[in-house]
Coordinates of C-alpha atoms and ligand atoms in Angstrom, one line a residue:
X1 CA -18.7 30.1 -55.2
X2 CA -21.3 31.1 -52.6
X3 CA -20.4 28.0 -50.5
X4 CA -16.7 29.1 -50.4
X5 CA -17.8 32.6 -49.3
X6 CA -19.8 31.2 -46.4
X7 CA -16.9 29.0 -45.4
X8 CA -14.5 31.9 -45.5
X9 CA -16.8 34.1 -43.3
X10 CA -17.2 31.3 -40.8
X11 CA -13.5 30.7 -40.7
X12 CA -12.9 34.4 -40.1
X13 CA -15.5 34.5 -37.3
X14 CA -13.9 31.4 -35.7
X15 CA -10.4 32.9 -35.9
X16 CA -11.7 36.2 -34.4
X17 CA -13.4 34.4 -31.5
X18 CA -10.3 32.3 -30.9
X19 CA -8.0 35.3 -30.9
X20 CA -10.1 36.9 -28.2
X21 CA -10.0 33.9 -25.8
X22 CA -7.7 34.9 -22.9
X23 CA -4.6 32.8 -22.2
X24 CA -5.1 30.5 -19.2
X25 CA -3.5 31.9 -16.1
X26 CA 0.1 30.7 -15.6
X27 CA 0.3 28.5 -12.5
X28 CA 2.9 29.2 -9.9
X29 CA 4.1 26.8 -7.2
X30 CA 2.6 28.8 -4.3
X31 CA -0.9 28.6 -5.8
X32 CA -1.1 25.0 -4.6
X33 CA 0.5 25.4 -1.2
X34 CA -1.8 25.2 1.8
X35 CA -0.4 26.9 5.0
X36 CA -3.4 27.1 7.4
X37 CA -4.2 25.7 9.9
X38 CA -0.7 24.8 10.9
X39 CA -0.1 21.1 11.6
X40 CA -0.4 20.3 15.3
X41 CA 2.9 19.3 16.9
X42 CA 3.2 15.8 18.5
X43 CA 6.5 14.9 20.2
X44 CA 7.3 11.3 19.4
X45 CA 8.7 9.0 22.1
X46 CA 12.4 8.0 22.3
X47 CA 11.6 4.7 20.5
X48 CA 8.6 4.1 18.2
X49 CA 7.1 1.9 20.9
X50 CA 7.2 4.8 23.5
X51 CA 4.0 6.8 23.9
X52 CA 4.0 10.1 21.9
X53 CA 3.1 13.3 23.7
X54 CA -0.7 13.2 22.7
X55 CA -1.2 9.5 23.7
X56 CA -3.4 8.3 26.6
X57 CA -1.2 5.9 28.5
X58 CA -3.5 3.0 29.4
X59 CA -0.9 0.9 31.2
X60 CA 2.7 1.9 32.1
X61 CA 3.4 -1.1 34.3
X62 CA 2.8 0.5 37.6
X63 CA -1.0 0.3 38.2
X64 CA -4.3 -0.7 36.7
X65 CA -6.1 2.6 37.4
X66 CA -7.3 2.8 33.8
X67 CA -8.9 -0.7 34.0
X68 CA -11.8 -2.6 35.5
X69 CA -13.1 -6.1 35.3
X70 CA -16.1 -6.9 33.2
X71 CA -18.4 -5.8 36.0
X72 CA -16.9 -2.4 36.6
X73 CA -15.0 -3.6 39.7
X74 CA -11.2 -3.3 40.1
X75 CA -9.2 -5.4 37.6
X76 CA -7.9 -8.6 39.3
X77 CA -5.2 -9.7 36.9
X78 CA -1.6 -10.1 38.3
X79 CA 0.4 -6.9 38.3
X80 CA 4.2 -7.6 38.6
X81 CA 7.5 -6.8 37.0
X82 CA 6.1 -4.0 34.9
X83 CA 3.4 -6.1 33.2
X84 CA -0.1 -7.4 33.8
X85 CA -0.9 -11.0 33.4
X86 CA -4.1 -12.9 32.9
X87 CA -5.3 -14.4 36.1
X88 CA -7.3 -17.4 35.0
X89 CA -11.0 -17.4 35.9
X90 CA -11.2 -13.7 36.8
X91 CA -12.5 -12.8 33.4
X92 CA -11.7 -10.0 30.9
X93 CA -10.4 -6.6 31.9
X94 CA -11.3 -3.5 30.0
X95 CA -10.5 0.2 29.9
X96 CA -12.7 2.6 31.8
X97 CA -12.5 5.0 28.9
X98 CA -14.3 4.3 25.7
X99 CA -13.0 5.0 22.2
X100 CA -14.1 5.4 18.6
X101 CA -11.3 5.8 16.0
X102 CA -7.7 5.3 17.3
X103 CA -4.1 4.2 17.0
X104 CA -3.2 1.6 19.6
X105 CA 0.1 0.3 20.7
X106 CA 0.2 -2.8 22.9
X107 CA 2.9 -5.4 23.8
X108 CA 2.1 -9.0 24.7
X109 CA 4.0 -12.1 25.7
X110 CA 2.8 -15.7 25.7
X111 CA 4.2 -18.0 28.4
X112 CA 7.8 -19.2 28.0
X113 CA 6.7 -22.6 29.2
X114 CA 4.8 -24.1 26.3
X115 CA 1.6 -25.8 27.4
X116 CA -1.2 -27.0 25.1
X117 CA -1.6 -26.7 21.3
X118 CA -3.6 -24.9 18.7
X119 CA -6.0 -22.5 20.3
X120 CA -5.0 -23.7 23.8
X121 CA -1.5 -22.2 23.7
X122 CA -1.0 -18.7 24.9
X123 CA -4.5 -17.5 23.9
X124 CA -5.8 -14.1 24.8
X125 CA -7.2 -11.3 22.6
X126 CA -7.6 -7.6 22.2
X127 CA -11.1 -6.4 21.5
X128 CA -11.7 -3.1 19.7
X129 CA -14.8 -1.3 21.1
X130 CA -15.3 -4.4 23.3
X131 CA -16.6 -6.6 20.4
X132 CA -14.0 -7.0 17.6
X133 CA -11.2 -9.4 18.5
X134 CA -7.6 -9.1 17.3
X135 CA -6.3 -12.6 18.3
X136 CA -3.4 -13.1 20.6
X137 CA -2.0 -16.6 20.4
X138 CA 1.3 -18.4 20.5
X139 CA 1.7 -19.5 16.9
X140 CA 5.4 -20.1 17.0
X141 CA 5.5 -23.6 15.6
X142 CA 1.9 -24.1 16.5
X143 CA -0.6 -24.7 13.8
X144 CA -4.3 -23.7 14.2
X145 CA -7.0 -22.6 11.8
X146 CA -5.7 -19.7 9.7
X147 CA -8.5 -17.3 10.6
X148 CA -7.9 -17.9 14.3
X149 CA -4.1 -17.4 14.6
X150 CA -2.1 -14.6 16.1
X151 CA -2.7 -11.4 14.0
X152 CA -6.1 -12.6 12.8
X153 CA -9.3 -10.7 13.2
X154 CA -10.8 -13.8 14.8
X155 CA -12.8 -15.9 12.4
X156 CA -13.0 -13.1 9.9
X157 CA -9.5 -12.2 8.5
X158 CA -6.4 -14.4 8.6
X159 CA -3.1 -12.5 9.1
X160 CA -1.2 -11.8 5.9
X161 CA 1.8 -13.7 7.4
X162 CA 2.9 -15.4 10.6
X163 CA 5.1 -12.8 12.3
X164 CA 5.2 -14.5 15.7
X165 CA 8.2 -14.4 18.0
X166 CA 9.1 -17.3 20.2
X167 CA 7.1 -18.0 23.4
X168 CA 8.3 -15.9 26.3
X169 CA 9.5 -13.1 24.0
X170 CA 7.7 -9.7 24.0
X171 CA 5.8 -8.9 20.8
X172 CA 4.1 -5.7 19.6
X173 CA 0.8 -4.9 17.9
X174 CA 0.3 -1.5 16.4
X175 CA -3.3 -1.0 15.4
X176 CA -5.1 1.6 13.4
X177 CA -8.8 1.3 13.9
X178 CA -11.7 3.1 12.4
X179 CA -15.1 2.6 14.1
X180 CA -18.2 1.8 12.1
X181 CA -20.7 4.4 11.0
X182 CA -24.3 3.2 11.1
X183 CA -27.5 3.5 9.0
X184 CA -30.7 4.3 10.8
X185 CA -31.8 0.7 10.8
X186 CA -28.6 -0.4 12.6
X187 CA -26.7 -1.9 9.7
X188 CA -23.3 -0.6 8.8
X189 CA -23.1 2.5 6.7
X190 CA -19.3 1.9 6.7
X191 CA -18.0 -1.2 8.6
X192 CA -15.2 -1.0 11.1
X193 CA -11.8 -1.2 9.5
X194 CA -8.5 -2.2 10.9
X195 CA -4.8 -2.2 10.1
X196 CA -2.4 -4.2 12.2
X197 CA 1.4 -4.4 12.4
X198 CA 2.8 -7.3 14.4
X199 CA 6.4 -6.8 15.4
X200 CA 6.6 -4.1 12.7
X201 CA 5.2 -6.5 10.0
X202 CA 1.9 -5.8 8.3
X203 CA -0.6 -8.5 9.1
X204 CA -3.9 -6.7 8.4
X205 CA -4.1 -4.1 5.7
X206 CA -7.2 -2.0 6.2
X207 CA -9.6 -4.9 6.3
X208 CA -13.3 -4.5 6.8
X209 CA -14.9 -6.2 9.8
X210 CA -17.9 -8.3 8.9
X211 CA -19.5 -7.8 12.3
X212 CA -18.8 -8.5 16.0
X213 CA -16.5 -11.4 16.7
X214 CA -18.4 -14.7 17.0
X215 CA -17.0 -17.9 18.3
X216 CA -20.0 -19.7 16.9
X217 CA -22.1 -18.2 14.1
X218 CA -22.1 -15.6 11.4
X219 CA -20.8 -12.1 12.3
X220 CA -23.1 -10.4 9.7
X221 CA -26.2 -11.6 11.7
X222 CA -25.2 -9.9 14.9
X223 CA -24.4 -6.4 13.7
X224 CA -26.1 -3.9 16.0
X225 CA -25.7 -0.1 16.2
X226 CA -23.2 0.9 18.9
X227 CA -21.2 3.8 20.1
X228 CA -17.7 4.2 21.6
X229 CA -16.4 1.1 23.4
X230 CA -13.5 0.0 25.6
X231 CA -10.4 -1.9 24.8
X232 CA -11.0 -5.3 26.3
X233 CA -8.3 -7.9 27.0
X234 CA -9.4 -11.6 27.0
X235 CA -9.0 -14.2 29.8
X236 CA -8.8 -17.4 27.8
X237 CA -7.2 -19.3 30.8
X238 CA -3.6 -18.9 29.7
X239 CA -1.2 -16.6 31.6
X240 CA -0.5 -14.1 28.8
X241 CA 1.1 -10.8 29.8
X242 CA 0.7 -7.3 28.5
X243 CA 2.7 -4.1 28.9
X244 CA 3.3 -0.6 27.5
X245 CA -0.3 0.1 26.3
X246 CA -1.1 3.5 24.8
X247 CA -3.7 4.9 22.5
X248 CA -4.1 8.0 20.4
X249 CA -7.7 9.1 19.6
X250 CA -8.1 10.0 16.0
Ligands
MG1 MG1 -8.4 -15.1 21.8

């Protein structure tokens, strides 16, 4: 009997406490709306390939004022017909400005006259921060090693698909790049990551770089702490052309 009494008292106490618990506040739509700060306005270009209002135009076809050669001297590549073309033997060209995280648009064209095969056909490259290469190559009916073809992060990540247009036809790369953050000892805290669309087709989906691009050797072995770096275009001896280059710092 006593047991039932204790139980009844406890039940009453619990019911009393429960009855006193306030109802949770009823949510309204505006409770989860964030208004400030207002989103910055960027005016897009006419076409998606045109520079938006907040882009830095690195090359508009008229001059190479934003570029130097690898020694800091004027860039020597051929400027004609609204594009700039690799002049064999003059070496890389690079932006005077340096960048960390960015969105980059760049258009490229391999020679209409097909010469060579595999890595010897329409080879150039675009280096993020001067050391991470996104391969430029004519892979239209041209086999090469998969992690060295157009759209690859050279010798690290093969492209998801081969989205190459024919030789002599302009192609686009749209790149979203996040620079690495470093630990005190110079190793990556977060490695660089990159997303690439080639001609509007996704070829790299937020992949992590293993280290700087190495022609021979293991990228992980050469990771070194670095700061902002230029966009570098490669002279691989083939007359590859570039045009309409713009960048948005992120
Ligand atoms: Mg290359």
